[in-house]
Amino acid sequence: MKSLVAFFTAFVFTLPITVMAQAPQVLSSSDILLGLKKLEVLGSVLYVGAHPDDENTRLLAWLAKEKLYRTGYLSLTRGDGGQNLIGNEQGVDLGLIRTQELLAARRIDGAEQFFSRAYDFGFSKSTEEALQKWDKEKILSDVVWVIRKFQPDVIITRFPQDSRAGHGHHSASAVLAVEAFTAAADASRFPEQLAIVKPWQAKRILWNTFNFGNTNTTSSDQFTVDAGAFNPILGKGYGEIAAESRSQHKSQGFGVARQRGAALEYFSVWKGSAPRQALMDDVNTSWQRINGAAAIQHTLDTIIASYTLFYPGKSVKGLIKLYHLINALEDGYWKTQKLREVQQLIEACSGLFADVTCTEAQLVQTDSVRVSFFINNRNGNSVQLKTIRVGNTVIKADTSLASNQNMVFNRSMYIPADAPVSQPYWLQNEMKEGHFEINDQQLIGDAESAPAFTAQFLCNIEGEDFTISRAVKQKYTDPVKGELYQPLVIVPPAVVTPAKNLLLSANTAPQHLRVTIHAMKDIVQPAVKVTAPKGWEAITPNSGKM
């Protein structure tokens, strides 16, 4: 019988968290104006690539902030097999970093971020190899799911379906996107999804051709758009916004200079009708595409015409009226999307600032933590705070919020014994060679896991109740970087880290393994037990066999 000799070092230690949480979003008056204009547009575009950094950030920014379409980027992988110029992390650890880099990029260019279950296993020589390792049907179902859920009018691939893509993952992403274009509209394909979503037929799927290095796939007969325009509301051109977005890919060393001036983007057609004048040819992107929405555009015109940069709070009542009109529509995709956008603008126009913070970033089950709930009605609209809820904690406020006055509540929040340990949802199950195992259909496509705790502020704004959700985060002040936020996570009472992840034995000689136990809370009577696999016995130097 083989022996495993285990050495233990135990001490109290707090695992560092390197991911920074996003501070509460604050919209300027110009951002609000752009958001009001976006309410007029009912069109969506999904861009598809294989990895973080594959996306065309200039085109994404132009689609999201010039054309004001709902814009998404579906990266089939999280870039787990890429290079890392800022640390030693590789594999799934690198995938976590690059996920956050993509989210940082999207906060700049205005697009949304999605992923499939595909794992970036490194350079792939062929499309066939990538599809085989990924399990083609599984990842195809993910692309279909995202299409059915996002309902894009136009789909765009970054790469072609052949060797010009330069990488098996690249070409495979195009193959899957083109197949999914048809499959998403076919009720016989992946019918298990139809309990949640419905079949969806995009108008067209295009290839955003390119001129990289020695490969030029553009031609004068292709459809083009100028994505290099200047946006005076933002004070930037889309080449400038794109550079800021692309420079978030820090592990790839993709910091780039800002570009200005006209910049043509070229497209060829995979399937569907070819665009003639615009990407959205034959797609009605106005409120006329929704039955019973005739009064909405008139109300929007009035709100936009009367909007003032210096007093955005004056638009709140008009937006409340608009909210009622949209809410009266028959349930559907655009009703849900536009209600969400209108509520965000109501919060922004009223200057309402809500925040929920604590002093700890890591908590163990059965811990308690002091939580601060902060709210300020900065523009002085009629706002009443009714209740605040988080976990089992309920604060009944029932108070009107005075103009620009801070209101703070402090409460102790108990972490239940059954609170799930925080974990990226795609890593909860043992993964396969080429894909993650995710059992919850609703999670597929999501960029990251839900926060450990989310607080809900129930507020009445100008006569209408709204629930304002804020994730509970740690907030602290760094003497150099200033105010910083960290995500609040639930951690196990102790974390065991082996010095080696793998032991190989060709004979019966004992194998030595040293592990470090990190205590995440005070453990009064710590005990360590080692269970050896079949055919092995575990021995510790101090206590003998275990």
Coordinates of N, CA and C in Angstrom, one line a residue, residues 32-254:
I32 N -27.6 61.2 -19.7 CA -29.1 61.1 -19.6 C -29.7 61.5 -20.9
L33 N -29.2 62.5 -21.6 CA -29.7 62.9 -22.9 C -29.6 61.8 -23.9
L34 N -28.4 61.1 -23.9 CA -28.2 60.0 -24.8 C -29.2 58.9 -24.5
G35 N -29.4 58.7 -23.2 CA -30.3 57.6 -22.8 C -31.7 57.9 -23.2
L36 N -32.1 59.2 -23.2 CA -33.5 59.6 -23.6 C -33.6 59.3 -25.1
K37 N -32.6 59.6 -25.9 CA -32.6 59.4 -27.3 C -32.6 57.8 -27.6
K38 N -32.0 57.1 -26.7 CA -32.0 55.6 -26.9 C -33.4 55.0 -26.7
L39 N -34.2 55.7 -25.9 CA -35.5 55.2 -25.7 C -36.3 55.1 -27.0
E40 N -35.9 55.9 -28.0 CA -36.7 56.0 -29.2 C -36.3 54.8 -30.2
V41 N -35.2 54.1 -29.8 CA -34.7 53.1 -30.7 C -35.0 51.7 -30.2
L42 N -35.7 50.9 -31.0 CA -36.0 49.5 -30.7 C -35.3 48.6 -31.7
G43 N -34.0 48.5 -31.6 CA -33.2 47.6 -32.5 C -32.1 47.0 -31.7
S44 N -31.6 45.8 -32.1 CA -30.5 45.2 -31.3 C -29.6 44.5 -32.2
V45 N -28.3 44.4 -31.8 CA -27.2 43.8 -32.6 C -26.4 42.9 -31.7
L46 N -26.1 41.7 -32.1 CA -25.2 40.8 -31.4 C -24.0 40.5 -32.2
Y47 N -22.8 40.8 -31.6 CA -21.5 40.6 -32.2 C -20.9 39.3 -31.6
V48 N -20.4 38.4 -32.4 CA -19.9 37.1 -32.0 C -18.4 36.9 -32.3
G49 N -17.7 36.5 -31.3 CA -16.2 36.2 -31.5 C -15.9 35.0 -30.6
A50 N -14.6 34.7 -30.5 CA -14.2 33.5 -29.8 C -13.6 33.8 -28.4
H51 N -12.9 34.9 -28.3 CA -12.1 35.3 -27.1 C -12.4 36.7 -26.7
P52 N -12.0 37.0 -25.4 CA -11.9 38.4 -25.0 C -10.8 39.0 -25.9
D53 N -11.0 40.2 -26.4 CA -10.1 41.0 -27.3 C -10.4 40.7 -28.7
D54 N -11.3 39.8 -29.1 CA -11.6 39.6 -30.5 C -12.6 40.6 -31.0
E55 N -13.3 41.2 -30.1 CA -14.4 42.1 -30.5 C -13.8 43.4 -31.1
N56 N -14.6 44.0 -32.0 CA -14.3 45.3 -32.7 C -14.9 46.3 -31.8
T57 N -14.1 46.9 -30.9 CA -14.6 47.9 -29.9 C -15.1 49.2 -30.6
R58 N -14.5 49.6 -31.7 CA -15.0 50.8 -32.3 C -16.4 50.5 -32.9
L59 N -16.6 49.4 -33.5 CA -18.0 49.1 -34.0 C -19.0 48.9 -32.9
L60 N -18.6 48.3 -31.8 CA -19.5 48.1 -30.7 C -19.9 49.5 -30.2
A61 N -18.9 50.4 -30.0 CA -19.2 51.7 -29.5 C -20.1 52.5 -30.4
W62 N -19.9 52.4 -31.7 CA -20.7 53.1 -32.7 C -22.1 52.5 -32.7
L63 N -22.3 51.2 -32.6 CA -23.6 50.6 -32.6 C -24.4 51.1 -31.3
A64 N -23.7 51.0 -30.1 CA -24.3 51.3 -28.9 C -24.6 52.8 -28.6
K65 N -23.7 53.7 -29.0 CA -23.8 55.1 -28.6 C -24.0 56.0 -29.8
E66 N -23.9 55.6 -31.0 CA -24.3 56.4 -32.2 C -25.6 56.0 -32.7
K67 N -25.7 54.7 -33.0 CA -27.0 54.2 -33.5 C -28.0 53.9 -32.4
L68 N -27.5 53.8 -31.2 CA -28.3 53.6 -29.9 C -29.0 52.3 -29.9
Y69 N -28.5 51.2 -30.6 CA -29.0 49.9 -30.6 C -28.6 49.2 -29.3
R70 N -29.5 48.3 -28.8 CA -29.0 47.4 -27.7 C -28.0 46.5 -28.4
T71 N -26.8 46.6 -27.8 CA -25.6 45.9 -28.5 C -25.0 44.9 -27.5
G72 N -24.7 43.7 -28.0 CA -24.1 42.7 -27.1 C -22.9 42.1 -27.8
Y73 N -21.9 41.6 -27.0 CA -20.8 40.8 -27.5 C -20.8 39.5 -26.9
L74 N -20.9 38.4 -27.7 CA -20.9 37.0 -27.2 C -19.5 36.5 -27.5
S75 N -18.7 36.4 -26.4 CA -17.4 35.7 -26.5 C -17.6 34.3 -26.2
L76 N -17.3 33.3 -27.1 CA -17.5 31.9 -26.8 C -16.7 31.5 -25.6
T77 N -15.5 32.0 -25.4 CA -14.7 31.6 -24.3 C -14.3 32.8 -23.4
R78 N -13.8 32.5 -22.3 CA -13.4 33.6 -21.3 C -11.9 33.9 -21.5
G79 N -11.2 33.3 -22.5 CA -9.8 33.6 -22.7 C -8.9 32.9 -21.8
D80 N -9.3 31.7 -21.3 CA -8.6 31.0 -20.3 C -7.2 30.5 -20.8
G81 N -7.1 30.3 -22.1 CA -5.8 29.8 -22.7 C -4.9 30.9 -23.3
G82 N -5.2 32.1 -23.0 CA -4.4 33.2 -23.6 C -3.2 33.5 -22.8
Q83 N -2.5 34.6 -23.2 CA -1.3 35.0 -22.5 C -1.7 36.0 -21.3
N84 N -0.8 36.1 -20.4 CA -1.0 37.0 -19.2 C 0.2 37.8 -19.0
L85 N 0.1 39.1 -19.3 CA 1.3 40.0 -19.2 C 1.3 40.7 -17.8
I86 N 0.3 40.5 -17.0 CA 0.2 41.2 -15.7 C 0.3 40.3 -14.5
G87 N 0.5 39.0 -14.7 CA 0.6 38.1 -13.5 C 0.9 36.7 -14.0
N88 N 0.9 35.8 -13.0 CA 1.2 34.4 -13.3 C 0.0 33.5 -13.5
E89 N -1.2 34.1 -13.4 CA -2.4 33.3 -13.5 C -2.6 32.7 -14.9
Q90 N -3.0 31.4 -14.9 CA -3.2 30.7 -16.2 C -4.5 29.9 -16.0
G91 N -5.0 29.4 -17.1 CA -6.2 28.6 -17.1 C -7.4 29.3 -16.6
V92 N -8.2 28.7 -15.7 CA -9.5 29.3 -15.2 C -9.2 30.6 -14.5
D93 N -8.0 30.7 -13.8 CA -7.7 31.9 -13.1 C -7.5 33.1 -14.1
L94 N -6.9 32.8 -15.2 CA -6.8 33.8 -16.2 C -8.1 34.2 -16.8
G95 N -9.0 33.2 -16.9 CA -10.3 33.4 -17.5 C -11.1 34.4 -16.6
L96 N -10.9 34.3 -15.2 CA -11.5 35.2 -14.3 C -11.1 36.6 -14.5
I97 N -9.8 36.8 -14.7 CA -9.2 38.1 -15.0 C -9.7 38.7 -16.3
R98 N -9.7 37.9 -17.3 CA -10.1 38.4 -18.6 C -11.6 38.6 -18.7
T99 N -12.4 37.9 -17.9 CA -13.8 38.2 -17.8 C -14.0 39.6 -17.3
Q100 N -13.3 40.0 -16.2 CA -13.4 41.3 -15.6 C -12.9 42.4 -16.6
E101 N -11.9 42.1 -17.4 CA -11.4 43.0 -18.4 C -12.4 43.3 -19.4
L102 N -13.2 42.3 -19.8 CA -14.2 42.5 -20.8 C -15.3 43.3 -20.2
L103 N -15.7 43.1 -19.0 CA -16.8 43.9 -18.4 C -16.3 45.3 -18.2
A104 N -15.1 45.6 -17.9 CA -14.6 46.9 -17.9 C -14.6 47.6 -19.2
A105 N -14.3 46.8 -20.3 CA -14.4 47.4 -21.6 C -15.8 47.7 -22.0
R106 N -16.8 46.8 -21.6 CA -18.2 47.1 -22.0 C -18.7 48.3 -21.3
R107 N -18.3 48.6 -20.1 CA -18.7 49.8 -19.3 C -18.3 51.0 -20.1
I108 N -17.3 51.0 -20.9 CA -16.8 52.1 -21.7 C -17.5 52.2 -23.0
D109 N -17.6 51.1 -23.8 CA -18.2 51.2 -25.1 C -19.7 51.0 -25.2
G110 N -20.3 50.6 -24.0 CA -21.8 50.6 -23.9 C -22.4 49.3 -24.4
A111 N -21.7 48.3 -24.7 CA -22.3 47.0 -25.1 C -22.5 46.2 -23.9
E112 N -23.2 45.1 -24.0 CA -23.4 44.1 -23.0 C -22.5 42.9 -23.3
Q113 N -22.2 42.1 -22.2 CA -21.3 41.0 -22.4 C -21.9 39.6 -22.1
F114 N -21.6 38.6 -23.0 CA -22.2 37.3 -22.8 C -21.1 36.3 -23.1
F115 N -21.2 35.1 -22.5 CA -20.3 34.0 -22.7 C -21.0 32.7 -23.0
S116 N -20.4 31.7 -23.7 CA -20.9 30.4 -23.8 C -20.1 29.5 -22.7
R117 N -20.4 28.2 -22.8 CA -19.7 27.3 -21.9 C -18.3 26.8 -22.4
A118 N -17.9 27.3 -23.6 CA -16.7 26.8 -24.2 C -15.5 27.3 -23.4
Y119 N -14.5 26.4 -23.3 CA -13.2 26.6 -22.6 C -12.1 26.9 -23.6
D120 N -11.4 27.9 -23.3 CA -10.2 28.2 -24.2 C -9.1 27.3 -23.8
F121 N -8.9 26.2 -24.6 CA -7.9 25.2 -24.3 C -6.6 25.5 -24.9
G122 N -6.4 26.7 -25.5 CA -5.2 27.1 -26.2 C -5.3 27.1 -27.7
F123 N -4.2 27.3 -28.4 CA -4.3 27.4 -29.8 C -4.8 26.2 -30.4
S124 N -5.8 26.4 -31.4 CA -6.4 25.2 -32.1 C -6.0 25.3 -33.5
K125 N -5.6 24.2 -34.1 CA -5.1 24.2 -35.4 C -6.2 24.2 -36.5
S126 N -7.4 23.8 -36.1 CA -8.5 23.7 -37.1 C -9.9 23.9 -36.4
T127 N -10.8 24.2 -37.3 CA -12.2 24.4 -36.9 C -12.7 23.1 -36.3
E128 N -12.4 22.0 -36.9 CA -12.9 20.7 -36.5 C -12.4 20.3 -35.1
E129 N -11.1 20.6 -34.8 CA -10.6 20.3 -33.5 C -11.3 21.1 -32.4
A130 N -11.5 22.4 -32.7 CA -12.2 23.3 -31.7 C -13.6 22.8 -31.5
L131 N -14.4 22.4 -32.5 CA -15.7 22.0 -32.3 C -15.8 20.6 -31.6
Q132 N -14.8 19.8 -31.9 CA -14.8 18.5 -31.2 C -14.5 18.6 -29.7
K133 N -13.5 19.4 -29.4 CA -13.2 19.5 -28.0 C -14.3 20.3 -27.2
W134 N -14.9 21.3 -27.9 CA -15.9 22.1 -27.2 C -17.2 21.3 -27.0
D135 N -17.4 20.2 -27.8 CA -18.7 19.5 -27.9 C -19.6 20.5 -28.7
K136 N -19.5 20.4 -30.0 CA -20.2 21.3 -30.9 C -21.7 21.6 -30.5
E137 N -22.4 20.5 -30.3 CA -23.9 20.6 -30.1 C -24.1 21.4 -28.8
K138 N -23.3 21.2 -27.8 CA -23.5 21.9 -26.5 C -23.3 23.4 -26.7
I139 N -22.2 23.8 -27.4 CA -21.9 25.2 -27.5 C -22.8 25.8 -28.5
L140 N -23.3 25.1 -29.5 CA -24.3 25.6 -30.5 C -25.5 25.9 -29.7
S141 N -25.9 25.1 -28.8 CA -27.1 25.4 -28.0 C -27.0 26.6 -27.2
D142 N -25.7 26.9 -26.7 CA -25.5 28.2 -25.9 C -25.7 29.4 -26.8
V143 N -25.2 29.3 -28.1 CA -25.3 30.5 -29.0 C -26.8 30.7 -29.3
V144 N -27.5 29.6 -29.6 CA -28.9 29.7 -29.8 C -29.7 30.3 -28.6
W145 N -29.3 29.9 -27.4 CA -29.9 30.4 -26.2 C -29.7 31.9 -26.1
V146 N -28.5 32.4 -26.3 CA -28.2 33.8 -26.2 C -29.0 34.6 -27.3
I147 N -29.1 34.0 -28.5 CA -29.8 34.7 -29.6 C -31.3 34.7 -29.2
R148 N -31.9 33.6 -28.7 CA -33.3 33.6 -28.4 C -33.6 34.6 -27.2
K149 N -32.7 34.7 -26.3 CA -32.9 35.6 -25.1 C -32.6 37.0 -25.5
F150 N -31.6 37.3 -26.3 CA -31.2 38.7 -26.6 C -32.0 39.2 -27.8
Q151 N -32.5 38.4 -28.6 CA -33.3 38.7 -29.8 C -32.7 39.8 -30.7
P152 N -31.5 39.5 -31.2 CA -30.9 40.5 -32.1 C -31.6 40.6 -33.4
D153 N -31.7 41.8 -33.9 CA -32.2 42.0 -35.3 C -31.1 41.7 -36.3
V154 N -29.9 41.9 -36.0 CA -28.7 41.7 -36.8 C -27.6 41.0 -36.0
I155 N -27.0 39.9 -36.6 CA -25.9 39.2 -35.9 C -24.7 39.5 -36.8
I156 N -23.5 39.7 -36.1 CA -22.3 40.0 -36.8 C -21.2 39.1 -36.3
T157 N -20.5 38.4 -37.2 CA -19.3 37.6 -36.7 C -18.0 38.4 -36.9
R158 N -17.1 38.2 -36.0 CA -15.8 38.8 -36.2 C -14.9 38.1 -37.3
F159 N -15.1 36.8 -37.4 CA -14.2 36.0 -38.2 C -15.0 35.2 -39.3
P160 N -14.2 34.8 -40.4 CA -14.8 33.9 -41.4 C -14.8 32.5 -40.9
Q161 N -15.4 31.6 -41.7 CA -15.6 30.2 -41.3 C -14.4 29.3 -41.8
D162 N -13.3 29.9 -42.3 CA -12.3 29.1 -42.9 C -10.9 29.6 -42.3
S163 N -9.8 29.1 -42.9 CA -8.5 29.3 -42.4 C -8.1 30.8 -42.3
R164 N -8.8 31.7 -43.0 CA -8.4 33.1 -43.0 C -8.6 33.6 -41.6
A165 N -9.4 32.9 -40.7 CA -9.6 33.3 -39.4 C -8.3 33.2 -38.5
G166 N -7.4 32.4 -38.9 CA -6.1 32.3 -38.3 C -6.0 31.4 -37.1
H167 N -7.1 30.9 -36.6 CA -7.2 30.1 -35.3 C -8.4 29.3 -35.4
G168 N -8.4 28.0 -35.0 CA -9.5 27.1 -35.0 C -10.7 27.7 -34.2
H169 N -10.4 28.3 -33.0 CA -11.5 28.9 -32.2 C -12.2 30.0 -33.0
H170 N -11.4 30.8 -33.7 CA -12.0 31.9 -34.5 C -12.9 31.4 -35.5
S171 N -12.5 30.5 -36.3 CA -13.3 30.0 -37.4 C -14.5 29.3 -36.9
A172 N -14.3 28.5 -35.8 CA -15.4 27.8 -35.1 C -16.5 28.7 -34.6
S173 N -16.1 29.9 -34.1 CA -17.1 30.9 -33.6 C -18.0 31.3 -34.7
A174 N -17.5 31.5 -36.0 CA -18.3 31.9 -37.1 C -19.2 30.7 -37.5
V175 N -18.7 29.5 -37.6 CA -19.5 28.3 -37.9 C -20.7 28.2 -37.0
L176 N -20.4 28.4 -35.7 CA -21.5 28.2 -34.7 C -22.5 29.3 -34.9
A177 N -22.0 30.6 -35.1 CA -23.0 31.7 -35.2 C -23.9 31.5 -36.4
V178 N -23.3 31.1 -37.6 CA -24.1 30.9 -38.8 C -25.1 29.8 -38.6
E179 N -24.7 28.7 -38.0 CA -25.7 27.6 -37.8 C -26.8 28.1 -36.8
A180 N -26.4 28.9 -35.8 CA -27.3 29.3 -34.8 C -28.3 30.3 -35.3
F181 N -27.9 31.0 -36.3 CA -28.8 32.0 -37.0 C -30.1 31.3 -37.5
T182 N -29.9 30.1 -38.0 CA -31.1 29.3 -38.5 C -31.7 28.5 -37.4
A183 N -30.9 27.9 -36.5 CA -31.4 27.0 -35.5 C -32.2 27.8 -34.5
A184 N -31.8 29.0 -34.2 CA -32.6 29.8 -33.2 C -34.0 30.0 -33.6
A185 N -34.3 30.0 -34.9 CA -35.7 30.2 -35.4 C -36.5 28.9 -35.5
D186 N -35.8 27.8 -35.3 CA -36.4 26.4 -35.5 C -36.8 25.8 -34.2
A187 N -38.1 25.7 -34.0 CA -38.6 25.2 -32.7 C -38.2 23.8 -32.4
S188 N -37.8 23.0 -33.4 CA -37.4 21.7 -33.2 C -36.0 21.6 -32.7
R189 N -35.2 22.7 -32.8 CA -33.8 22.7 -32.3 C -33.8 23.2 -30.8
F190 N -33.2 22.4 -29.9 CA -33.1 22.7 -28.5 C -34.5 23.1 -27.9
P191 N -35.5 22.3 -28.1 CA -36.8 22.6 -27.6 C -37.0 22.8 -26.1
E192 N -36.0 22.2 -25.4 CA -36.0 22.4 -23.9 C -35.9 23.9 -23.5
Q193 N -35.4 24.7 -24.4 CA -35.2 26.1 -24.1 C -36.5 26.9 -24.2
L194 N -37.5 26.3 -24.9 CA -38.7 27.1 -25.2 C -39.7 27.2 -24.1
A195 N -39.4 26.6 -22.9 CA -40.2 26.8 -21.7 C -39.9 28.2 -21.2
I196 N -38.7 28.8 -21.6 CA -38.3 30.1 -21.1 C -38.2 31.1 -22.1
V197 N -37.7 30.8 -23.3 CA -37.6 31.7 -24.4 C -38.4 31.2 -25.6
K198 N -38.5 32.0 -26.7 CA -39.2 31.6 -27.9 C -38.2 31.6 -29.1
P199 N -38.6 30.9 -30.1 CA -37.7 30.9 -31.3 C -37.5 32.4 -31.8
W200 N -36.4 32.6 -32.4 CA -36.1 34.0 -32.8 C -35.4 34.0 -34.2
Q201 N -35.9 34.7 -35.1 CA -35.2 34.8 -36.4 C -34.7 36.2 -36.6
A202 N -33.3 36.3 -36.6 CA -32.7 37.6 -36.9 C -32.9 37.9 -38.4
K203 N -32.8 39.2 -38.8 CA -33.0 39.6 -40.2 C -31.8 39.1 -41.0
R204 N -30.6 39.2 -40.5 CA -29.4 38.9 -41.3 C -28.3 38.6 -40.4
I205 N -27.3 37.8 -40.9 CA -26.0 37.6 -40.2 C -24.9 38.0 -41.2
L206 N -24.0 38.9 -40.7 CA -23.0 39.4 -41.5 C -21.6 39.1 -41.0
W207 N -20.6 39.2 -41.8 CA -19.2 39.1 -41.4 C -18.6 40.4 -41.5
N208 N -18.1 40.9 -40.3 CA -17.3 42.2 -40.3 C -15.9 41.9 -40.8
T209 N -15.7 42.0 -42.1 CA -14.4 41.7 -42.7 C -13.3 42.6 -42.2
F210 N -12.1 42.3 -42.5 CA -10.9 43.0 -41.9 C -9.7 43.0 -42.8
N211 N -8.8 43.9 -42.4 CA -7.5 44.0 -43.0 C -6.5 44.0 -41.9
F212 N -6.0 42.8 -41.5 CA -5.1 42.6 -40.5 C -3.8 42.0 -41.1
G213 N -2.7 42.7 -40.8 CA -1.4 42.2 -41.3 C -1.4 41.9 -42.8
N214 N -1.1 40.7 -43.1 CA -1.1 40.3 -44.6 C -2.4 39.8 -45.1
T215 N -3.5 39.8 -44.3 CA -4.7 39.3 -44.7 C -5.8 40.4 -44.8
N216 N -6.2 40.6 -46.0 CA -7.1 41.7 -46.3 C -8.4 41.0 -46.9
T217 N -9.5 41.0 -46.1 CA -10.7 40.3 -46.5 C -11.8 41.4 -46.9
T218 N -11.4 42.6 -47.0 CA -12.3 43.7 -47.4 C -12.3 43.9 -48.9
S219 N -13.4 44.4 -49.5 CA -13.4 44.7 -50.9 C -14.4 45.8 -51.1
S220 N -14.2 46.5 -52.3 CA -15.0 47.7 -52.6 C -16.5 47.4 -52.8
D221 N -16.8 46.1 -53.1 CA -18.2 45.8 -53.3 C -19.0 45.4 -52.0
Q222 N -18.3 45.5 -50.9 CA -18.9 45.1 -49.6 C -19.7 46.3 -49.1
F223 N -20.7 46.0 -48.2 CA -21.4 47.1 -47.5 C -20.5 47.7 -46.5
T224 N -20.6 49.0 -46.4 CA -19.7 49.7 -45.4 C -20.5 50.7 -44.5
V225 N -20.0 51.0 -43.3 CA -20.5 52.0 -42.5 C -19.2 52.8 -42.0
D226 N -19.4 54.1 -41.7 CA -18.3 54.9 -41.1 C -18.5 54.9 -39.6
A227 N -17.7 54.1 -38.9 CA -17.8 54.0 -37.5 C -16.8 55.0 -36.8
G228 N -16.3 55.9 -37.5 CA -15.3 56.9 -36.9 C -15.9 58.2 -36.5
A229 N -17.2 58.3 -36.5 CA -17.9 59.6 -36.2 C -17.5 60.2 -34.9
F230 N -17.8 61.5 -34.7 CA -17.5 62.2 -33.5 C -18.9 62.4 -32.8
N231 N -19.0 62.1 -31.5 CA -20.2 62.3 -30.8 C -20.1 63.5 -29.9
P232 N -20.7 64.7 -30.3 CA -20.5 65.9 -29.5 C -21.2 65.8 -28.1
I233 N -22.2 65.0 -27.9 CA -22.8 64.8 -26.6 C -21.7 64.2 -25.6
L234 N -20.9 63.3 -26.1 CA -19.9 62.6 -25.3 C -18.6 63.3 -25.4
G235 N -18.4 64.2 -26.4 CA -17.1 64.9 -26.6 C -16.0 64.0 -27.0
K236 N -16.4 62.8 -27.6 CA -15.4 61.9 -28.1 C -15.8 61.2 -29.4
G237 N -14.9 60.8 -30.2 CA -15.2 60.0 -31.4 C -15.2 58.5 -31.0
Y238 N -15.7 57.7 -31.9 CA -15.8 56.3 -31.5 C -14.4 55.6 -31.6
G239 N -13.5 56.2 -32.3 CA -12.1 55.6 -32.3 C -11.5 55.9 -30.9
E240 N -11.8 57.0 -30.3 CA -11.3 57.3 -29.0 C -11.9 56.4 -27.9
I241 N -13.3 56.3 -28.0 CA -13.9 55.4 -27.1 C -13.4 54.0 -27.2
A242 N -13.2 53.5 -28.5 CA -12.8 52.2 -28.7 C -11.4 51.9 -28.1
A243 N -10.5 52.9 -28.2 CA -9.2 52.8 -27.6 C -9.2 52.6 -26.1
E244 N -10.1 53.4 -25.5 CA -10.2 53.3 -24.0 C -10.8 51.9 -23.6
S245 N -11.7 51.4 -24.4 CA -12.3 50.1 -24.2 C -11.3 49.0 -24.4
R246 N -10.6 49.1 -25.5 CA -9.6 48.0 -25.9 C -8.5 48.0 -24.9
S247 N -8.1 49.1 -24.3 CA -7.0 49.2 -23.4 C -7.3 48.5 -22.1
Q248 N -8.6 48.1 -21.9 CA -8.9 47.4 -20.6 C -8.4 45.9 -20.7
H249 N -8.0 45.5 -21.9 CA -7.5 44.1 -22.0 C -6.0 44.1 -21.6
K250 N -5.8 44.4 -20.3 CA -4.4 44.6 -19.8 C -3.6 43.3 -19.8
S251 N -4.2 42.2 -19.5 CA -3.5 40.9 -19.5 C -3.0 40.6 -20.9
Q252 N -3.6 41.1 -21.9 CA -3.1 40.9 -23.3 C -2.1 41.9 -23.8
G253 N -1.9 43.0 -23.0 CA -1.1 44.1 -23.4 C -1.6 44.8 -24.6
F254 N -2.9 45.1 -24.6 CA -3.6 45.7 -25.7 C -3.9 47.2 -25.5

